[in-house]
Structures are given as C-alpha cells and as structure tokens.
mmCIF file of C-alpha atoms and ligand atoms in Angstrom:
data_model
loop_
_atom_site.group_PDB
_atom_site.id
_atom_site.type_symbol
_atom_site.label_atom_id
_atom_site.label_comp_id
_atom_site.label_asym_id
_atom_site.label_seq_id
_atom_site.Cartn_x
_atom_site.Cartn_y
_atom_site.Cartn_z
ATOM 1 C CA MET Q 12 -53.998 9.746 -32.958
ATOM 2 C CA MET Q 13 -53.879 12.452 -35.846
ATOM 3 C CA SER Q 14 -56.084 15.373 -34.960
ATOM 4 C CA THR Q 15 -59.043 16.538 -37.281
ATOM 5 C CA GLU Q 16 -57.622 20.439 -36.880
ATOM 6 C CA ALA Q 17 -55.328 22.371 -39.238
ATOM 7 C CA LYS Q 18 -52.580 20.514 -40.251
ATOM 8 C CA LEU Q 19 -49.052 21.446 -41.445
ATOM 9 C CA GLU Q 20 -48.256 22.540 -44.867
ATOM 10 C CA LEU Q 21 -46.449 20.115 -47.223
ATOM 11 C CA ARG Q 22 -44.346 21.806 -49.742
ATOM 12 C CA GLU Q 23 -43.049 20.263 -53.134
ATOM 13 C CA LEU Q 24 -39.213 19.545 -52.821
ATOM 14 C CA GLY Q 25 -37.953 20.879 -55.968
ATOM 15 C CA ASN Q 26 -38.393 18.288 -58.942
ATOM 16 C CA THR Q 27 -38.040 15.134 -56.423
ATOM 17 C CA GLY Q 28 -42.113 14.696 -56.139
ATOM 18 C CA LEU Q 29 -41.732 14.540 -52.315
ATOM 19 C CA LYS Q 30 -43.959 16.647 -50.270
ATOM 20 C CA VAL Q 31 -42.286 17.777 -47.202
ATOM 21 C CA SER Q 32 -43.669 19.435 -44.222
ATOM 22 C CA SER Q 33 -43.150 23.197 -43.942
ATOM 23 C CA VAL Q 34 -41.603 22.355 -40.342
ATOM 24 C CA GLY Q 35 -38.876 19.606 -40.544
ATOM 25 C CA PHE Q 36 -37.631 17.856 -37.522
ATOM 26 C CA GLY Q 37 -33.959 18.285 -37.201
ATOM 27 C CA ALA Q 38 -32.464 15.426 -35.211
ATOM 28 C CA SER Q 39 -29.076 16.437 -34.054
ATOM 29 C CA PRO Q 40 -30.649 17.374 -30.668
ATOM 30 C CA LEU Q 41 -31.435 13.427 -30.362
ATOM 31 C CA GLY Q 42 -27.548 13.046 -30.515
ATOM 32 C CA ASN Q 43 -27.372 15.310 -27.326
ATOM 33 C CA VAL Q 44 -25.607 18.201 -28.993
ATOM 34 C CA PHE Q 45 -27.660 20.536 -27.051
ATOM 35 C CA GLY Q 46 -28.006 18.796 -23.920
ATOM 36 C CA THR Q 47 -28.635 15.503 -22.568
ATOM 37 C CA VAL Q 48 -32.378 14.075 -24.237
ATOM 38 C CA PRO Q 49 -33.716 10.950 -22.380
ATOM 39 C CA GLU Q 50 -34.811 8.516 -25.119
ATOM 40 C CA GLU Q 51 -38.280 8.156 -23.991
ATOM 41 C CA GLU Q 52 -38.535 11.873 -24.371
ATOM 42 C CA ALA Q 53 -36.599 11.613 -28.131
ATOM 43 C CA ILE Q 54 -39.364 8.837 -29.043
ATOM 44 C CA GLY Q 55 -42.153 11.063 -27.636
ATOM 45 C CA SER Q 56 -41.134 14.047 -29.669
ATOM 46 C CA VAL Q 57 -40.889 12.035 -32.774
ATOM 47 C CA ARG Q 58 -44.360 10.615 -32.166
ATOM 48 C CA GLU Q 59 -45.658 14.208 -31.409
ATOM 49 C CA ALA Q 60 -44.215 15.365 -34.561
ATOM 50 C CA PHE Q 61 -45.670 12.928 -37.056
ATOM 51 C CA ASN Q 62 -48.962 13.062 -35.377
ATOM 52 C CA SER Q 63 -49.037 16.632 -35.748
ATOM 53 C CA GLY Q 64 -47.974 16.527 -39.514
ATOM 54 C CA ILE Q 65 -44.182 16.635 -39.447
ATOM 55 C CA ASN Q 66 -43.167 14.093 -42.010
ATOM 56 C CA PHE Q 67 -39.422 14.905 -42.686
ATOM 57 C CA PHE Q 68 -36.842 13.788 -40.463
ATOM 58 C CA ASP Q 69 -33.067 14.832 -40.771
ATOM 59 C CA THR Q 70 -30.014 13.149 -39.095
ATOM 60 C CA SER Q 71 -26.594 12.368 -39.665
ATOM 61 C CA PRO Q 72 -23.757 10.174 -38.379
ATOM 62 C CA PHE Q 73 -21.842 12.842 -37.232
ATOM 63 C CA TYR Q 74 -24.528 14.174 -34.806
ATOM 64 C CA GLY Q 75 -23.530 12.648 -31.272
ATOM 65 C CA GLY Q 76 -21.178 10.254 -33.019
ATOM 66 C CA THR Q 77 -24.031 8.251 -34.564
ATOM 67 C CA LEU Q 78 -26.383 8.573 -31.400
ATOM 68 C CA SER Q 79 -28.828 10.805 -33.268
ATOM 69 C CA GLU Q 80 -29.123 8.343 -36.155
ATOM 70 C CA LYS Q 81 -29.698 5.313 -33.674
ATOM 71 C CA VAL Q 82 -32.392 7.132 -31.494
ATOM 72 C CA LEU Q 83 -34.180 8.410 -34.878
ATOM 73 C CA GLY Q 84 -34.190 5.087 -36.012
ATOM 74 C CA ASN Q 85 -35.814 3.495 -32.661
ATOM 75 C CA SER Q 86 -38.304 6.183 -32.532
ATOM 76 C CA LEU Q 87 -39.576 5.906 -36.240
ATOM 77 C CA LYS Q 88 -39.748 2.232 -35.857
ATOM 78 C CA ALA Q 89 -41.873 2.967 -32.222
ATOM 79 C CA LEU Q 90 -44.216 4.873 -34.783
ATOM 80 C CA GLY Q 91 -45.103 1.689 -36.459
ATOM 81 C CA VAL Q 92 -46.413 3.423 -39.586
ATOM 82 C CA PRO Q 93 -46.051 2.379 -43.134
ATOM 83 C CA ARG Q 94 -42.555 3.487 -44.710
ATOM 84 C CA ASN Q 95 -43.753 6.041 -47.133
ATOM 85 C CA GLU Q 96 -45.564 8.101 -44.955
ATOM 86 C CA PHE Q 97 -42.109 9.638 -43.430
ATOM 87 C CA ILE Q 98 -39.186 11.285 -45.280
ATOM 88 C CA VAL Q 99 -35.661 10.566 -43.931
ATOM 89 C CA ALA Q 100 -32.666 12.555 -44.556
ATOM 90 C CA THR Q 101 -29.058 11.477 -43.440
ATOM 91 C CA LYS Q 102 -25.666 12.484 -44.446
ATOM 92 C CA CYS Q 103 -22.223 11.010 -45.172
ATOM 93 C CA GLY Q 104 -18.595 12.252 -45.224
ATOM 94 C CA ARG Q 105 -18.670 13.797 -41.875
ATOM 95 C CA TYR Q 106 -17.937 11.664 -38.757
ATOM 96 C CA ILE Q 107 -16.727 12.126 -35.331
ATOM 97 C CA GLU Q 108 -13.144 10.962 -36.460
ATOM 98 C CA GLY Q 109 -13.295 13.492 -39.290
ATOM 99 C CA PHE Q 110 -14.205 14.459 -42.866
ATOM 100 C CA ASP Q 111 -13.779 11.559 -45.641
ATOM 101 C CA PHE Q 112 -15.903 12.060 -48.743
ATOM 102 C CA SER Q 113 -14.118 9.421 -50.576
ATOM 103 C CA ALA Q 114 -16.433 6.895 -52.965
ATOM 104 C CA GLU Q 115 -15.167 4.015 -50.414
ATOM 105 C CA ARG Q 116 -16.118 5.867 -47.384
ATOM 106 C CA VAL Q 117 -19.505 7.162 -48.441
ATOM 107 C CA THR Q 118 -20.476 3.605 -50.175
ATOM 108 C CA ARG Q 119 -19.863 1.911 -46.506
ATOM 109 C CA SER Q 120 -21.426 4.973 -44.783
ATOM 110 C CA ILE Q 121 -25.002 4.355 -46.193
ATOM 111 C CA ASP Q 122 -25.008 0.681 -45.054
ATOM 112 C CA GLU Q 123 -24.102 1.942 -41.568
ATOM 113 C CA SER Q 124 -26.716 4.571 -41.369
ATOM 114 C CA LEU Q 125 -29.259 2.313 -42.555
ATOM 115 C CA ALA Q 126 -28.636 -0.241 -40.176
ATOM 116 C CA ARG Q 127 -28.690 2.439 -37.239
ATOM 117 C CA LEU Q 128 -31.766 3.951 -38.706
ATOM 118 C CA LYS Q 129 -33.213 0.317 -38.918
ATOM 119 C CA LEU Q 130 -34.293 1.322 -42.496
ATOM 120 C CA ASP Q 131 -34.041 -0.238 -46.086
ATOM 121 C CA TYR Q 132 -33.395 3.167 -48.015
ATOM 122 C CA VAL Q 133 -32.964 7.196 -47.167
ATOM 123 C CA ASP Q 134 -35.147 9.542 -49.427
ATOM 124 C CA ILE Q 135 -32.200 11.812 -49.190
ATOM 125 C CA LEU Q 136 -28.371 11.307 -48.694
ATOM 126 C CA HIS Q 137 -26.545 14.395 -48.061
ATOM 127 C CA CYS Q 138 -22.847 14.914 -48.358
ATOM 128 C CA HIS Q 139 -22.411 16.623 -45.166
ATOM 129 C CA ASP Q 140 -20.687 20.184 -44.971
ATOM 130 C CA ILE Q 141 -19.003 19.776 -48.033
ATOM 131 C CA GLU Q 142 -16.585 23.079 -47.481
ATOM 132 C CA PHE Q 143 -14.455 20.696 -44.916
ATOM 133 C CA GLY Q 144 -13.633 18.692 -48.088
ATOM 134 C CA SER Q 145 -12.513 19.221 -51.794
ATOM 135 C CA LEU Q 146 -15.003 20.347 -53.908
ATOM 136 C CA ASP Q 147 -13.800 18.783 -56.860
ATOM 137 C CA GLN Q 148 -13.580 15.543 -55.079
ATOM 138 C CA ILE Q 149 -17.415 15.996 -54.138
ATOM 139 C CA VAL Q 150 -18.242 16.704 -58.036
ATOM 140 C CA ASN Q 151 -15.865 13.872 -59.694
ATOM 141 C CA GLU Q 152 -16.076 11.457 -56.951
ATOM 142 C CA THR Q 153 -18.621 11.594 -54.430
ATOM 143 C CA ILE Q 154 -21.708 12.474 -56.430
ATOM 144 C CA PRO Q 155 -20.989 9.856 -59.054
ATOM 145 C CA ALA Q 156 -20.944 7.303 -55.929
ATOM 146 C CA LEU Q 157 -23.983 8.514 -54.492
ATOM 147 C CA GLN Q 158 -25.506 7.868 -58.040
ATOM 148 C CA LYS Q 159 -24.676 4.299 -57.809
ATOM 149 C CA LEU Q 160 -26.233 4.289 -54.253
ATOM 150 C CA LYS Q 161 -29.557 5.663 -55.815
ATOM 151 C CA GLU Q 162 -29.209 3.017 -58.445
ATOM 152 C CA ALA Q 163 -28.887 0.231 -56.150
ATOM 153 C CA GLY Q 164 -32.094 1.727 -54.456
ATOM 154 C CA LYS Q 165 -30.427 2.624 -50.963
ATOM 155 C CA ILE Q 166 -31.112 6.260 -51.429
ATOM 156 C CA ARG Q 167 -33.872 8.179 -53.594
ATOM 157 C CA PHE Q 168 -32.436 11.480 -53.770
ATOM 158 C CA ILE Q 169 -28.820 13.214 -53.404
ATOM 159 C CA GLY Q 170 -28.134 16.578 -51.514
ATOM 160 C CA ILE Q 171 -25.456 18.857 -50.438
ATOM 161 C CA THR Q 172 -24.904 20.610 -47.123
ATOM 162 C CA GLY Q 173 -22.717 23.233 -45.988
ATOM 163 C CA LEU Q 174 -22.490 26.984 -44.408
ATOM 164 C CA PRO Q 175 -20.868 29.198 -47.151
ATOM 165 C CA LEU Q 176 -23.400 29.753 -49.778
ATOM 166 C CA GLY Q 177 -20.479 29.563 -52.494
ATOM 167 C CA ILE Q 178 -20.315 26.005 -52.036
ATOM 168 C CA PHE Q 179 -23.962 25.326 -53.782
ATOM 169 C CA THR Q 180 -22.978 27.260 -56.861
ATOM 170 C CA TYR Q 181 -20.034 25.694 -57.314
ATOM 171 C CA VAL Q 182 -20.797 22.088 -57.033
ATOM 172 C CA LEU Q 183 -24.149 22.926 -59.226
ATOM 173 C CA ASP Q 184 -22.131 24.593 -62.137
ATOM 174 C CA ARG Q 185 -20.047 21.563 -62.400
ATOM 175 C CA VAL Q 186 -22.255 18.106 -61.969
ATOM 176 C CA PRO Q 187 -24.334 16.819 -64.790
ATOM 177 C CA PRO Q 188 -28.108 18.522 -64.514
ATOM 178 C CA GLY Q 189 -30.481 16.695 -62.213
ATOM 179 C CA SER Q 190 -27.433 14.593 -60.435
ATOM 180 C CA VAL Q 191 -28.039 16.932 -57.191
ATOM 181 C CA ASP Q 192 -31.497 16.957 -56.086
ATOM 182 C CA VAL Q 193 -31.540 19.105 -53.122
ATOM 183 C CA ILE Q 194 -29.400 21.671 -51.103
ATOM 184 C CA LEU Q 195 -29.237 22.072 -47.076
ATOM 185 C CA SER Q 196 -28.167 25.619 -46.290
ATOM 186 C CA TYR Q 197 -28.034 26.517 -42.426
ATOM 187 C CA CYS Q 198 -28.006 29.696 -40.490
ATOM 188 C CA HIS Q 199 -28.828 31.760 -43.719
ATOM 189 C CA TYR Q 200 -32.342 32.575 -43.513
ATOM 190 C CA SER Q 201 -33.309 33.694 -40.302
ATOM 191 C CA ILE Q 202 -33.909 37.095 -38.667
ATOM 192 C CA ASN Q 203 -30.112 37.873 -38.301
ATOM 193 C CA ASP Q 204 -29.111 36.336 -41.428
ATOM 194 C CA SER Q 205 -31.457 36.071 -44.895
ATOM 195 C CA THR Q 206 -28.282 35.718 -47.336
ATOM 196 C CA LEU Q 207 -29.706 32.302 -49.038
ATOM 197 C CA GLU Q 208 -32.850 34.422 -50.395
ATOM 198 C CA ASP Q 209 -30.327 35.932 -52.849
ATOM 199 C CA LEU Q 210 -29.632 32.561 -53.898
ATOM 200 C CA LEU Q 211 -33.045 31.251 -54.353
ATOM 201 C CA PRO Q 212 -33.652 32.286 -57.984
ATOM 202 C CA TYR Q 213 -30.354 30.341 -59.233
ATOM 203 C CA LEU Q 214 -31.318 27.376 -57.380
ATOM 204 C CA LYS Q 215 -34.906 27.512 -58.837
ATOM 205 C CA SER Q 216 -33.345 27.428 -62.191
ATOM 206 C CA LYS Q 217 -31.277 24.440 -61.398
ATOM 207 C CA GLY Q 218 -34.685 22.759 -60.390
ATOM 208 C CA VAL Q 219 -32.920 21.988 -56.952
ATOM 209 C CA GLY Q 220 -35.040 21.661 -53.760
ATOM 210 C CA VAL Q 221 -34.079 24.040 -50.927
ATOM 211 C CA ILE Q 222 -33.972 23.054 -47.531
ATOM 212 C CA SER Q 223 -33.241 25.676 -44.665
ATOM 213 C CA ALA Q 224 -31.762 24.568 -41.342
ATOM 214 C CA SER Q 225 -31.146 26.440 -38.137
ATOM 215 C CA PRO Q 226 -34.354 29.216 -37.957
ATOM 216 C CA LEU Q 227 -33.153 29.910 -34.585
ATOM 217 C CA SER Q 228 -29.556 30.456 -35.470
ATOM 218 C CA MET Q 229 -28.503 26.989 -33.421
ATOM 219 C CA GLY Q 230 -30.006 28.755 -30.283
ATOM 220 C CA LEU Q 231 -28.870 32.379 -30.804
ATOM 221 C CA LEU Q 232 -32.569 33.027 -31.035
ATOM 222 C CA THR Q 233 -33.654 31.584 -27.957
ATOM 223 C CA GLU Q 234 -34.266 32.770 -24.673
ATOM 224 C CA ASN Q 235 -31.695 30.138 -23.360
ATOM 225 C CA GLY Q 236 -28.950 31.192 -25.824
ATOM 226 C CA PRO Q 237 -26.944 29.338 -27.765
ATOM 227 C CA PRO Q 238 -24.621 25.987 -26.696
ATOM 228 C CA GLU Q 239 -21.182 26.956 -25.790
ATOM 229 C CA TRP Q 240 -19.645 25.353 -29.015
ATOM 230 C CA HIS Q 241 -21.636 28.149 -30.895
ATOM 231 C CA PRO Q 242 -19.064 29.690 -33.598
ATOM 232 C CA ALA Q 243 -20.819 33.130 -33.502
ATOM 233 C CA SER Q 244 -18.992 36.321 -32.533
ATOM 234 C CA GLN Q 245 -19.363 37.897 -29.430
ATOM 235 C CA GLU Q 246 -20.787 40.645 -30.781
ATOM 236 C CA LEU Q 247 -23.721 38.667 -32.606
ATOM 237 C CA LYS Q 248 -23.983 36.403 -29.594
ATOM 238 C CA SER Q 249 -24.462 39.612 -27.515
ATOM 239 C CA ALA Q 250 -26.853 41.303 -30.013
ATOM 240 C CA CYS Q 251 -29.035 38.452 -30.257
ATOM 241 C CA GLN Q 252 -29.036 38.143 -26.313
ATOM 242 C CA ALA Q 253 -30.266 41.613 -26.427
ATOM 243 C CA VAL Q 254 -33.212 40.475 -28.984
ATOM 244 C CA ALA Q 255 -34.198 37.788 -26.373
ATOM 245 C CA ALA Q 256 -34.197 40.169 -23.192
ATOM 246 C CA HIS Q 257 -36.455 42.425 -25.636
ATOM 247 C CA CYS Q 258 -38.662 39.958 -26.505
ATOM 248 C CA LYS Q 259 -39.199 38.830 -22.916
ATOM 249 C CA GLU Q 260 -39.796 42.136 -21.819
ATOM 250 C CA LYS Q 261 -42.631 42.659 -24.398
ATOM 251 C CA GLY Q 262 -44.076 39.436 -23.535
ATOM 252 C CA LYS Q 263 -43.220 37.999 -27.130
ATOM 253 C CA ASN Q 264 -41.385 34.460 -27.685
ATOM 254 C CA ILE Q 265 -38.271 35.031 -29.789
ATOM 255 C CA SER Q 266 -38.281 31.503 -30.919
ATOM 256 C CA LYS Q 267 -41.809 31.607 -32.214
ATOM 257 C CA LEU Q 268 -41.133 35.045 -34.086
ATOM 258 C CA ALA Q 269 -38.037 33.266 -35.591
ATOM 259 C CA LEU Q 270 -39.338 30.318 -36.764
ATOM 260 C CA GLN Q 271 -42.177 32.202 -38.270
ATOM 261 C CA TYR Q 272 -39.868 34.572 -40.038
ATOM 262 C CA SER Q 273 -37.844 31.345 -41.551
ATOM 263 C CA LEU Q 274 -41.530 29.563 -42.812
ATOM 264 C CA SER Q 275 -42.561 32.661 -44.473
ATOM 265 C CA ASN Q 276 -40.691 32.033 -47.625
ATOM 266 C CA LYS Q 277 -42.657 29.322 -49.428
ATOM 267 C CA GLU Q 278 -39.460 29.125 -52.053
ATOM 268 C CA ILE Q 279 -37.981 27.289 -49.147
ATOM 269 C CA SER Q 280 -39.477 23.680 -48.910
ATOM 270 C CA SER Q 281 -39.006 22.907 -45.460
ATOM 271 C CA VAL Q 282 -37.234 24.729 -42.432
ATOM 272 C CA LEU Q 283 -35.419 21.964 -40.152
ATOM 273 C CA ILE Q 284 -35.652 22.981 -36.667
ATOM 274 C CA GLY Q 285 -33.703 21.007 -33.710
ATOM 275 C CA MET Q 286 -35.890 19.696 -31.328
ATOM 276 C CA ASN Q 287 -35.663 17.638 -28.161
ATOM 277 C CA SER Q 288 -38.976 17.476 -26.249
ATOM 278 C CA ILE Q 289 -42.501 17.133 -26.797
ATOM 279 C CA ARG Q 290 -43.373 20.655 -25.313
ATOM 280 C CA GLN Q 291 -40.712 22.278 -28.184
ATOM 281 C CA VAL Q 292 -42.576 20.320 -30.865
ATOM 282 C CA LYS Q 293 -45.955 21.616 -29.915
ATOM 283 C CA GLU Q 294 -44.603 25.019 -29.630
ATOM 284 C CA ASN Q 295 -43.194 24.706 -33.140
ATOM 285 C CA VAL Q 296 -46.249 23.402 -34.840
ATOM 286 C CA ALA Q 297 -48.258 25.937 -33.116
ATOM 287 C CA ALA Q 298 -46.213 28.775 -34.413
ATOM 288 C CA ALA Q 299 -46.429 27.096 -37.926
ATOM 289 C CA LEU Q 300 -50.294 27.074 -37.698
ATOM 290 C CA GLU Q 301 -50.582 30.511 -36.425
ATOM 291 C CA LEU Q 302 -48.460 31.702 -39.243
ATOM 292 C CA VAL Q 303 -50.843 30.322 -41.759
ATOM 293 C CA SER Q 304 -54.096 31.438 -39.926
ATOM 294 C CA VAL Q 305 -52.781 34.793 -38.445
ATOM 295 C CA GLY Q 306 -49.690 35.880 -40.426
ATOM 296 C CA LYS Q 307 -46.462 37.038 -39.110
ATOM 297 C CA ASP Q 308 -46.189 39.715 -36.274
ATOM 298 C CA GLU Q 309 -44.452 42.391 -38.366
ATOM 299 C CA GLY Q 310 -44.444 44.833 -35.945
ATOM 300 C CA SER Q 311 -42.132 42.655 -33.448
ATOM 301 C CA ILE Q 312 -39.845 41.602 -36.144
ATOM 302 C CA ARG Q 313 -39.127 44.910 -37.356
ATOM 303 C CA GLU Q 314 -38.289 45.886 -33.631
ATOM 304 C CA ILE Q 315 -35.830 42.647 -33.941
ATOM 305 C CA GLU Q 316 -34.575 43.448 -37.173
ATOM 306 C CA GLY Q 317 -33.798 47.166 -35.519
ATOM 307 C CA ILE Q 318 -31.829 45.563 -32.818
ATOM 308 C CA LEU Q 319 -29.772 43.182 -35.175
ATOM 309 C CA GLU Q 320 -29.164 45.606 -37.726
ATOM 310 C CA PRO Q 321 -25.703 46.282 -36.901
ATOM 311 C CA VAL Q 322 -24.939 42.417 -37.020
ATOM 312 C CA LYS Q 323 -27.426 42.019 -40.118
ATOM 313 C CA ASN Q 324 -25.943 38.829 -42.395
ATOM 314 C CA GLN Q 325 -22.855 38.420 -40.166
ATOM 315 C CA THR Q 326 -21.435 34.828 -40.317
ATOM 316 C CA TRP Q 327 -18.584 32.652 -39.352
ATOM 317 C CA PRO Q 328 -15.720 31.048 -41.235
ATOM 318 C CA SER Q 329 -16.421 27.496 -41.848
ATOM 319 C CA GLY Q 330 -14.420 24.799 -43.861
ATOM 320 C CA ILE Q 331 -11.030 24.748 -45.436
ATOM 321 C CA GLN Q 332 -10.118 27.568 -48.330
ATOM 322 C CA GLN Q 333 -10.679 25.603 -51.805
ATOM 323 C CA GLY Q 334 -7.805 26.498 -54.251
HETATM 324 P P1 NAD K 425 -32.011 25.387 -34.532
HETATM 325 O O1 NAD K 425 -31.711 26.932 -35.192
HETATM 326 O O2 NAD K 425 -33.088 24.554 -34.960
HETATM 327 O O3 NAD K 425 -31.812 25.519 -32.887
HETATM 328 C C1 NAD K 425 -31.871 24.401 -32.206
HETATM 329 C C2 NAD K 425 -32.013 24.470 -30.699
HETATM 330 O O4 NAD K 425 -33.221 25.430 -30.358
HETATM 331 C C3 NAD K 425 -31.960 23.479 -29.872
HETATM 332 O O5 NAD K 425 -31.553 23.702 -28.810
HETATM 333 C C4 NAD K 425 -33.348 23.410 -29.452
HETATM 334 O O6 NAD K 425 -33.713 22.708 -28.351
HETATM 335 C C5 NAD K 425 -33.887 24.665 -29.410
HETATM 336 N N1 NAD K 425 -35.466 24.941 -29.952
HETATM 337 C C6 NAD K 425 -35.894 24.227 -30.463
HETATM 338 N N2 NAD K 425 -37.440 24.762 -30.795
HETATM 339 C C7 NAD K 425 -37.522 25.815 -29.643
HETATM 340 C C8 NAD K 425 -38.273 26.212 -28.939
HETATM 341 N N3 NAD K 425 -39.755 26.584 -29.561
HETATM 342 N N4 NAD K 425 -38.201 27.188 -27.847
HETATM 343 C C9 NAD K 425 -36.836 27.599 -27.546
HETATM 344 N N5 NAD K 425 -35.956 26.693 -27.938
HETATM 345 C C10 NAD K 425 -36.131 25.670 -29.030
HETATM 346 O O7 NAD K 425 -30.528 24.828 -35.109
HETATM 347 P P2 NAD K 425 -30.242 23.220 -35.271
HETATM 348 O O8 NAD K 425 -30.738 22.265 -34.354
HETATM 349 O O9 NAD K 425 -28.804 23.087 -35.355
HETATM 350 O O10 NAD K 425 -30.711 23.009 -36.715
HETATM 351 C C11 NAD K 425 -31.874 22.530 -36.964
HETATM 352 C C12 NAD K 425 -31.457 20.782 -37.724
HETATM 353 O O11 NAD K 425 -31.358 21.292 -39.037
HETATM 354 C C13 NAD K 425 -30.250 20.207 -37.130
HETATM 355 O O12 NAD K 425 -31.027 19.157 -35.837
HETATM 356 C C14 NAD K 425 -30.128 19.569 -38.478
HETATM 357 O O13 NAD K 425 -30.859 18.139 -38.600
HETATM 358 C C15 NAD K 425 -30.238 20.393 -39.602
HETATM 359 N N6 NAD K 425 -28.874 20.929 -39.398
HETATM 360 C C16 NAD K 425 -28.041 20.307 -40.568
HETATM 361 C C17 NAD K 425 -26.791 21.189 -40.835
HETATM 362 C C18 NAD K 425 -25.889 20.693 -41.998
HETATM 363 O O14 NAD K 425 -26.186 19.858 -42.736
HETATM 364 N N7 NAD K 425 -24.654 21.160 -42.199
HETATM 365 C C19 NAD K 425 -26.196 22.361 -39.857
HETATM 366 C C20 NAD K 425 -27.122 22.696 -39.369
HETATM 367 C C21 NAD K 425 -28.568 22.042 -38.735
#
C-alpha cells in the first residue's frame, strides 16, 4: 500500500506533460545483465518501487535479449493498477542480434515490445544507442518512422539514447523542432563524469526532456564494483575502487552518495538507476528522500571528487565513427 510518508519528487519531462519520478527504475538488471534475478524478486522490486512513488520504468529489447521487457511486463501486470499511473519507456534499433535502425525494423519492433510488455502503448520509444548506426538514417528514416507510430497511438513520445554527447546535438540540429521529445544520456552525470551538465542549456533551448541514466556509472560507484563487461579503463576502475574503499572506511555508502549527487540537478527530470532487489529499491528511495529532507553530504562528495580528480570526466569509446 502507498504510505502516507514523504513521497518521491515528480519532475516535468521537457514539453511532454509527463511528470516522472526523480528516481526512475532502470530495468536492465531484470534482464540478468548484472547477475541472475529471480522473477519473484523482480516482481517484488517493481511493486516496491511503484508503492514508494517511482512511476517511471525503462527497458529495451536488448536487455537480456528481450528478457527485461518480459519480466517488466509481468511485473507491471502484477501491480494491477490503471495504465495511466505508470510511465514506460522502451527502445528500438538495438538487439542481441545487432543494430538495425531501418523504418521496417523499428516499426516491427514496437509490436514485439508491446506484446512482451503486455501493453497497448509505451509512453516513450527511444532509438537505442544511435552512435552505432548512421545518424543521418536516424534523422531521415528512423525518427519519421517513429512519428508514424506516434500517430498510430503505439507510442506517445520519441527519444534518442547513446553515450557520446555529440550525437544529441547532431540529431537535434537536423530534425524538425518537436520531433524528438526526450534524450537519454548515461554515465555522464555522476561523481566521476558530469559532462552532461554543459549540454543542459542547449537541451532546454530545444525543449527536449532530459533523462540521465547510470548514476553509479554502471556499477563503478558501488561497493561490489562493476560487472566484468564494464568498458572503463583500468585506471578509472581502480580510482572508483579506491573511492569505494575510502567510503567503506569512513562508514559512508558510496552508492547513496553517488545517487544523491546525480539527483541534485533538477534540470534532469529523472535519474535511471538499475535495480535488482527490493532492498536496493528501498535504499535508493531512502537516498532520494534524504536528499530532499537533509541535503547532500557535501563533505564526503568533495573527498570523493578529490580521489577521482585524475580521472574526472574520463569516458570510453562507443559506436562507429560518423563521416
Ligand atoms: P547504474 O549506474 O544504475 O548501476 C546499476 C548497478 O548498480 C546494478 O548492478 C545494481 O544492482 C547496482 N545498484 C543499484 N542500486 C544500488 C545500491 N543502492 N547499492 C549498491 N548497488 C546498487 O547502471 P545501469 O543499470 O546501467 O543504468 C540504469 C538504467 O538506465 C538501466 O537499467 C537502463 O534502464 C538505463 N540505461 C540506458 C542506457 C541506454 O539507453 N543507452 C544506457 C545505460 C543505462
């Protein structure tokens, strides 16, 4: 049941009219990409999230080769609440088999996703990791195809996602105004890399809603450390390991501090954090509520920034060179 205690903040998402919870539920872990999650725990995590005020759920056919979408679909159905009480984003163009941003593939993709999610529409359909495709195809073929899906009522809003920040300006400078509603950036607004901040005024001027994912830098800013596939350099991994050890020694929770850092910029409508257990949902919601009532632990964040200084804003290559 909904508690009567403090609730998670809702923030406007660009010009969409959607009000998304400041903490969004990243469902990639439900595709077992960070280790196996029993379906019962997944359903329990989604329920805990919804009951704590998280109304925004993000998935993709790519996560766990469609598993994340299926498990999220089952979990949302198990909630048994009206469809307009939660906001779902999924993606197109990236699959376990590879990338395909053609109009034909993304048009077929939404029907497959809706069947797995057990939904009639999704609120947002993102083109997933567009730096791996041709950005001109995204502009000239994919977005127009998504526009048709919007007209057909299968999706409400259109987004683009990826790692290099230059992809957003490239596309947004070339599409008709208002045809891309939101962008999803990841690993660029966390303690070790905050480069998204410089792009926020531009995104605002374009009227585009901003979602930022991976506040824990895909596991770098956790006590357990990142998964084996993590693309960061050894230097960055070691620096984050040193941060985790430092926090542990000081009795501080690195993941809580990292999430609070990402949440503190209100120009970002929702921070998507990957969650795979009821415990993690509770911890992350508590971190968000503490941020509102007490504020950031500035002293600890400064100490962490000091340790990360040599690797600040270090990222990794992603995608194909456009030319
Ligand atoms: P993240 O930084 O959110 O880290 C997730 C990891 O942190 C998981 O292992 C999770 O179990 C762990 N974790 C979560 N809460 C914790 C806590 N309180 N204490 C300790 N560990 C905790 O990275 P992410 O999952 O990659 O990103 C979040 C979501 O954003 C994804 O699930 C996905 O939905 C979305 N995303 C999208 C893109 C894209 O579109 N290209 C890229 C990255 C992420």
